[in-house]
Coordinates of C-alpha atoms in Angstrom, one line a residue:
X1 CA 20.8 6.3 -9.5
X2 CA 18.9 3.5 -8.2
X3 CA 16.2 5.0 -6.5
X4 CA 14.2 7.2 -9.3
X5 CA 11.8 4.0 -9.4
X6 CA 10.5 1.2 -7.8
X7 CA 11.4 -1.9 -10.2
X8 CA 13.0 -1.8 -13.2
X9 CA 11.0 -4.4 -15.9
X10 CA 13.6 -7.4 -17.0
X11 CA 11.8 -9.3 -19.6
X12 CA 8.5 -10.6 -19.6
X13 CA 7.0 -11.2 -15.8
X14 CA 10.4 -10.2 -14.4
X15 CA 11.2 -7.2 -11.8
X16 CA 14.3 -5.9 -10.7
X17 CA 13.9 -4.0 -7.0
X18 CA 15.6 -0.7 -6.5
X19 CA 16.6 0.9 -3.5
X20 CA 13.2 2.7 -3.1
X21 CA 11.6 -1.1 -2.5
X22 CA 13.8 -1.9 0.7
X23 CA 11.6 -2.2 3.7
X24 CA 11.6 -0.9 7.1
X25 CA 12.4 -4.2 9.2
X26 CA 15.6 -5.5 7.3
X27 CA 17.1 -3.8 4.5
X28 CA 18.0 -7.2 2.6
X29 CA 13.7 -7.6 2.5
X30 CA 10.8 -5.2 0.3
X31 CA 8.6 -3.1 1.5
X32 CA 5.1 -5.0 1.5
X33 CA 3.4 -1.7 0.4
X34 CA 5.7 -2.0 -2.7
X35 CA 4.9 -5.4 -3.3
X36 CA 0.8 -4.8 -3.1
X37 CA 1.4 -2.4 -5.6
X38 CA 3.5 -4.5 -7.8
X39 CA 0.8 -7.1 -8.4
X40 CA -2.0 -5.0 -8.5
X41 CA -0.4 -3.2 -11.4
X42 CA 0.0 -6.2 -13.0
X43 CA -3.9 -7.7 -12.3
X44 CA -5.2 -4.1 -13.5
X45 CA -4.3 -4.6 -16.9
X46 CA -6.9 -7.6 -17.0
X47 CA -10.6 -5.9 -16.6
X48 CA -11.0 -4.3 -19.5
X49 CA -11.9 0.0 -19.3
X50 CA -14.6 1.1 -17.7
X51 CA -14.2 -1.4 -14.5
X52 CA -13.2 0.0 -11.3
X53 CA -11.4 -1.4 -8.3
X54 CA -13.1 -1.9 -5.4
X55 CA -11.1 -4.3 -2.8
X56 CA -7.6 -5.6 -3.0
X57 CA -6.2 -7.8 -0.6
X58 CA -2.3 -9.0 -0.6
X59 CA -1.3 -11.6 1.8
X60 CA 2.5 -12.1 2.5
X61 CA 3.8 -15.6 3.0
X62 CA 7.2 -14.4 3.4
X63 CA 10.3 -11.7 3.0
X64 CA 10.3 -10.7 -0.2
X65 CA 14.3 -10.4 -1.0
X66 CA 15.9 -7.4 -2.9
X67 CA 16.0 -9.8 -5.9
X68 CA 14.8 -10.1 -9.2
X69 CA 11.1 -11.2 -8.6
X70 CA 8.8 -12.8 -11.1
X71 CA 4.7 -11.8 -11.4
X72 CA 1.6 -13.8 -13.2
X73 CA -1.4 -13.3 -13.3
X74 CA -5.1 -15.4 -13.7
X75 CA -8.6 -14.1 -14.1
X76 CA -11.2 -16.2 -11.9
X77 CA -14.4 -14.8 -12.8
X78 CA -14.4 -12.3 -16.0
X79 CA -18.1 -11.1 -16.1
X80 CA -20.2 -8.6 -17.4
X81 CA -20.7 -6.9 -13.9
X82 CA -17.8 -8.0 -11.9
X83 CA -14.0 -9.3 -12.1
X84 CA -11.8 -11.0 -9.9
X85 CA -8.1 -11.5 -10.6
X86 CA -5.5 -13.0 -9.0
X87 CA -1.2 -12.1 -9.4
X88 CA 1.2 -14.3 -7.8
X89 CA 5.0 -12.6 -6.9
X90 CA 7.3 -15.8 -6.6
X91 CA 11.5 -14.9 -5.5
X92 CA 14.1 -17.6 -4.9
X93 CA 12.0 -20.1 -6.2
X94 CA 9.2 -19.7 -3.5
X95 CA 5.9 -17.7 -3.8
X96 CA 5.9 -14.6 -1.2
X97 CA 3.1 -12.5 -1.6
X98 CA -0.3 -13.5 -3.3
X99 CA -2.8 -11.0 -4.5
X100 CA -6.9 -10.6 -5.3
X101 CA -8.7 -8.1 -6.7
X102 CA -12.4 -7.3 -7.4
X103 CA -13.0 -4.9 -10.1
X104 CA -16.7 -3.5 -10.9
X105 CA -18.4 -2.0 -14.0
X106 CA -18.7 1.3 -13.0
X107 CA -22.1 2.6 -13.9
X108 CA -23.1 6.5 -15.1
X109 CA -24.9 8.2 -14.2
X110 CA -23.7 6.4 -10.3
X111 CA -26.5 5.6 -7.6
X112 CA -26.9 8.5 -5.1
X113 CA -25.1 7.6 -2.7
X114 CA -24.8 9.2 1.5
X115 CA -23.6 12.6 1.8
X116 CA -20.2 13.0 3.6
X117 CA -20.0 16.3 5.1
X118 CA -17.0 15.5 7.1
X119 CA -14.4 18.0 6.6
X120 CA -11.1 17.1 4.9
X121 CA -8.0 17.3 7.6
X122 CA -5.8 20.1 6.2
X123 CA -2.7 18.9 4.5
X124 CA -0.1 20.8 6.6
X125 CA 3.2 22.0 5.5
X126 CA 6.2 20.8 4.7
X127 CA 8.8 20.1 7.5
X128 CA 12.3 19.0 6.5
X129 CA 13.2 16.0 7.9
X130 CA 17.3 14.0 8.5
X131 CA 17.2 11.3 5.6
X132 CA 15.2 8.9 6.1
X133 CA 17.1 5.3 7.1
X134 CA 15.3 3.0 4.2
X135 CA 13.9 3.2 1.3
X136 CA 10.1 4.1 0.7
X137 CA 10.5 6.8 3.3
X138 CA 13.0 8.0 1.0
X139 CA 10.7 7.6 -1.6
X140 CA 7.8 9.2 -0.3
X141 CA 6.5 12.1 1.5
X142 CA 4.5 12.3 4.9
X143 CA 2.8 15.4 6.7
X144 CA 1.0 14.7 10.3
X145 CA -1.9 15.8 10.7
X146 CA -2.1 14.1 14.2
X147 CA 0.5 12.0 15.7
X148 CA 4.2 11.5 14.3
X149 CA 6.2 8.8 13.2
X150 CA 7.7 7.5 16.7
X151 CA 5.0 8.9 18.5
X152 CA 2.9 6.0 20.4
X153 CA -0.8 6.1 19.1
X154 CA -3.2 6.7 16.3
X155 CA -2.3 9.3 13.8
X156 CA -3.5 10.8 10.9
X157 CA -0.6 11.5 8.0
X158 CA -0.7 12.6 4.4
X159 CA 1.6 10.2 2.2
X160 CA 2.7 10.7 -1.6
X161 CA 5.2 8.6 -3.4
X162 CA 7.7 10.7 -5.5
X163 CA 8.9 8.2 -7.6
X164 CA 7.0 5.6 -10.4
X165 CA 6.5 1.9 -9.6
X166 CA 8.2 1.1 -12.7
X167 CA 10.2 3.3 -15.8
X168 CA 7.2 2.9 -18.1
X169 CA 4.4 3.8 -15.3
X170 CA 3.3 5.6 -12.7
X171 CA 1.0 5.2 -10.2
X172 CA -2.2 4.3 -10.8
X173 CA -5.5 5.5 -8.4
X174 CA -5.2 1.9 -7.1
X175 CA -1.2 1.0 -6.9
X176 CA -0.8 4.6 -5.1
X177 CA -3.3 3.8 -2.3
X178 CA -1.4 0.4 -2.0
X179 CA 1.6 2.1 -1.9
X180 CA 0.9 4.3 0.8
X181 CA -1.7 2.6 2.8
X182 CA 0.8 -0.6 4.1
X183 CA 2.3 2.9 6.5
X184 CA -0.6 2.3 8.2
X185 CA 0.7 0.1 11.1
X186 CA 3.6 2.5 10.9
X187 CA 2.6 5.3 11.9
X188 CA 0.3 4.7 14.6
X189 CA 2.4 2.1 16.3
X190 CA 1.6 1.4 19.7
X191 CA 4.8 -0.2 20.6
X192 CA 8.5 0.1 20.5
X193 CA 10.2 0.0 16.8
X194 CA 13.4 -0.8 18.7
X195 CA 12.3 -3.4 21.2
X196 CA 9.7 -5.4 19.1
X197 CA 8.9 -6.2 15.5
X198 CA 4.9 -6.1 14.4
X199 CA 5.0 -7.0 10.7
X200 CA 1.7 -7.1 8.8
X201 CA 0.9 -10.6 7.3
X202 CA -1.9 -8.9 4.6
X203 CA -3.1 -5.7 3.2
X204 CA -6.8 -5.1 2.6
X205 CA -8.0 -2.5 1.1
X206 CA -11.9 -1.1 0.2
X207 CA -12.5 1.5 -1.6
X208 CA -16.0 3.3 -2.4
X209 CA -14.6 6.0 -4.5
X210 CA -11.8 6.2 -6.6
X211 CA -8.6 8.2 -5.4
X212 CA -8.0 11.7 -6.7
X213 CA -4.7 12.9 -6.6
X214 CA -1.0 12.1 -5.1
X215 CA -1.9 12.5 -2.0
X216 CA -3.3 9.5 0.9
X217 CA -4.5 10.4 3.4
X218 CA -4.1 7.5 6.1
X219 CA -6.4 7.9 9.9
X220 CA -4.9 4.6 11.3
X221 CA -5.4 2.9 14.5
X222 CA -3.5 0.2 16.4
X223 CA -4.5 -2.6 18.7
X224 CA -2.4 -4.7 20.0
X225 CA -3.3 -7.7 22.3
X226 CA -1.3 -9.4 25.0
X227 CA -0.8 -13.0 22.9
X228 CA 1.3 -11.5 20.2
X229 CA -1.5 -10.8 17.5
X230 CA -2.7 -7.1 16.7
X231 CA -5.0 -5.5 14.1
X232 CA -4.7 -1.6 12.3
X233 CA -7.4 0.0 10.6
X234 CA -7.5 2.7 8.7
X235 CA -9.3 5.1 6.9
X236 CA -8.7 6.0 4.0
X237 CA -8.8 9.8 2.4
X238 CA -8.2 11.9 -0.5
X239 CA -7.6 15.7 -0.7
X240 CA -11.8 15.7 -1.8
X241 CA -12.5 13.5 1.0
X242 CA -12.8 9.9 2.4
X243 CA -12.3 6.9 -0.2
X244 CA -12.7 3.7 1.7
X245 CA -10.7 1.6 4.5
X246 CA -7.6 -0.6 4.6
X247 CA -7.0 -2.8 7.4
X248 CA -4.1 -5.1 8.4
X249 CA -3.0 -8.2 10.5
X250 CA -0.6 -8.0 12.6
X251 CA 2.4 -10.4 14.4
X252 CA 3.9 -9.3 17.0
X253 CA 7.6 -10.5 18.9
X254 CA 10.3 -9.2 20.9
X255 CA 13.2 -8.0 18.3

């Protein structure tokens, strides 16, 4: 089958795409989620153990074909304290997406830090659902807390991915969130998926906590304004409770 992972490794700094990688605006393009998660897999293997992620940010210069993709990788500033690394995903002879991340010592025993007595959302039971038309949603799982997919609005959904990024790994705490936190604009569109197109041109995530667990919990929100530009943010969860925030720009145009 072609959709048990996300890429399939060809050599040295080379990806293959599988069917679980097609995106939701044109099934010849990736998903960007997938992407973000692509190069932060390859930038975490830089920091050495015992540094933890704390912001990622992928910017997409382009469509990112279902084509054999190549990935490097630099480290900017390799400190005692802090690192910052950069991955590159190039297709067709172009670069598409770019990628930074900030990785910190982590520090036992950790700084108190403010109580969060909010409660988690419940994660609510599974619904069955027609087969979804691309291919992360057929990759992944999502339960709604508040508001569904083509539902106008902010929502609140669980995601998990059910494949691996790649045959060799899985997801890590970081390229999971990625994965899953790019459905953000998605689910809590406040437009029509059939009348207009609102791609996001960058992923940012923050994270005060490392992720526990499969699951993401995504609280998004969409705002739209009347030039053609929008913004989602979201809050970001895990089944112990909130983890940090990922926000995303958005263009918007008539399909």
């Amino acid at each position: 089958m072609d959709d048990d992972v996300f890429y399939r490794p060809l050599g040295t700094d080379r990806y293959q795409p599988t069917l679980c990688a097609q995106g939701p605006w044109d099934p010849a393009h990736q998903y960007g989620g997938a992407v973000a998660a692509l190069l932060a897999h390859a930038a975490e293997k830089s920091p050495p153990p015992g540094f933890l992620p704390i912001r990622a940010t992928c910017d997409f210069l382009g469509p990112v074909p279902m084509d054999t993709v190549t990935v490097t990788t630099r480290v900017v500033r390799q400190g005692r304290s802090l690192w910052l690394v950069e991955a590159e995903l190039g297709a067709d002879g172009a670069t598409r997406a770019r990628f930074a991340g900030w990785w910190s010592r982590s520090t036992p025993p950790p700084p108190p830090g403010a109580s969060d007595e909010t409660e988690v959302p419940p994660l609510p039971p599974a619904v069955p659902h027609p087969r979804p038309p691309f291919g992360y949603l057929r990759a992944s799982e999502r339960r709604f807390v508040r508001g569904e997919f083509l539902e106008p609005g902010p929502a609140f959904a669980w995601i998990r991915t059910h494949v691996p990024l790649t045959p060799e790994s899985d997801h890590s705490a970081l390229t999971g969130v990625l994965m899953n936190a790019d459905m953000g604009s998605g689910i809590s569109a406040v437009v029509d998926w059939n009348r207009f197109a609102f791609a996001n041109v960058d992923l940012t995530v923050h994270l005060h906590r490392q992720a526990a667990g499969s699951w993401t919990g995504l609280d998004a929100v969409s705002e739209i304004g009347d030039q053609g530009t929008g913004v989602t943010r979201t809050v970001l969860w895990d089944e112990k409770g909130r983890i940090g925030t990922a926000s995303q720009a958005l263009f918007v145009r008539a399909r």
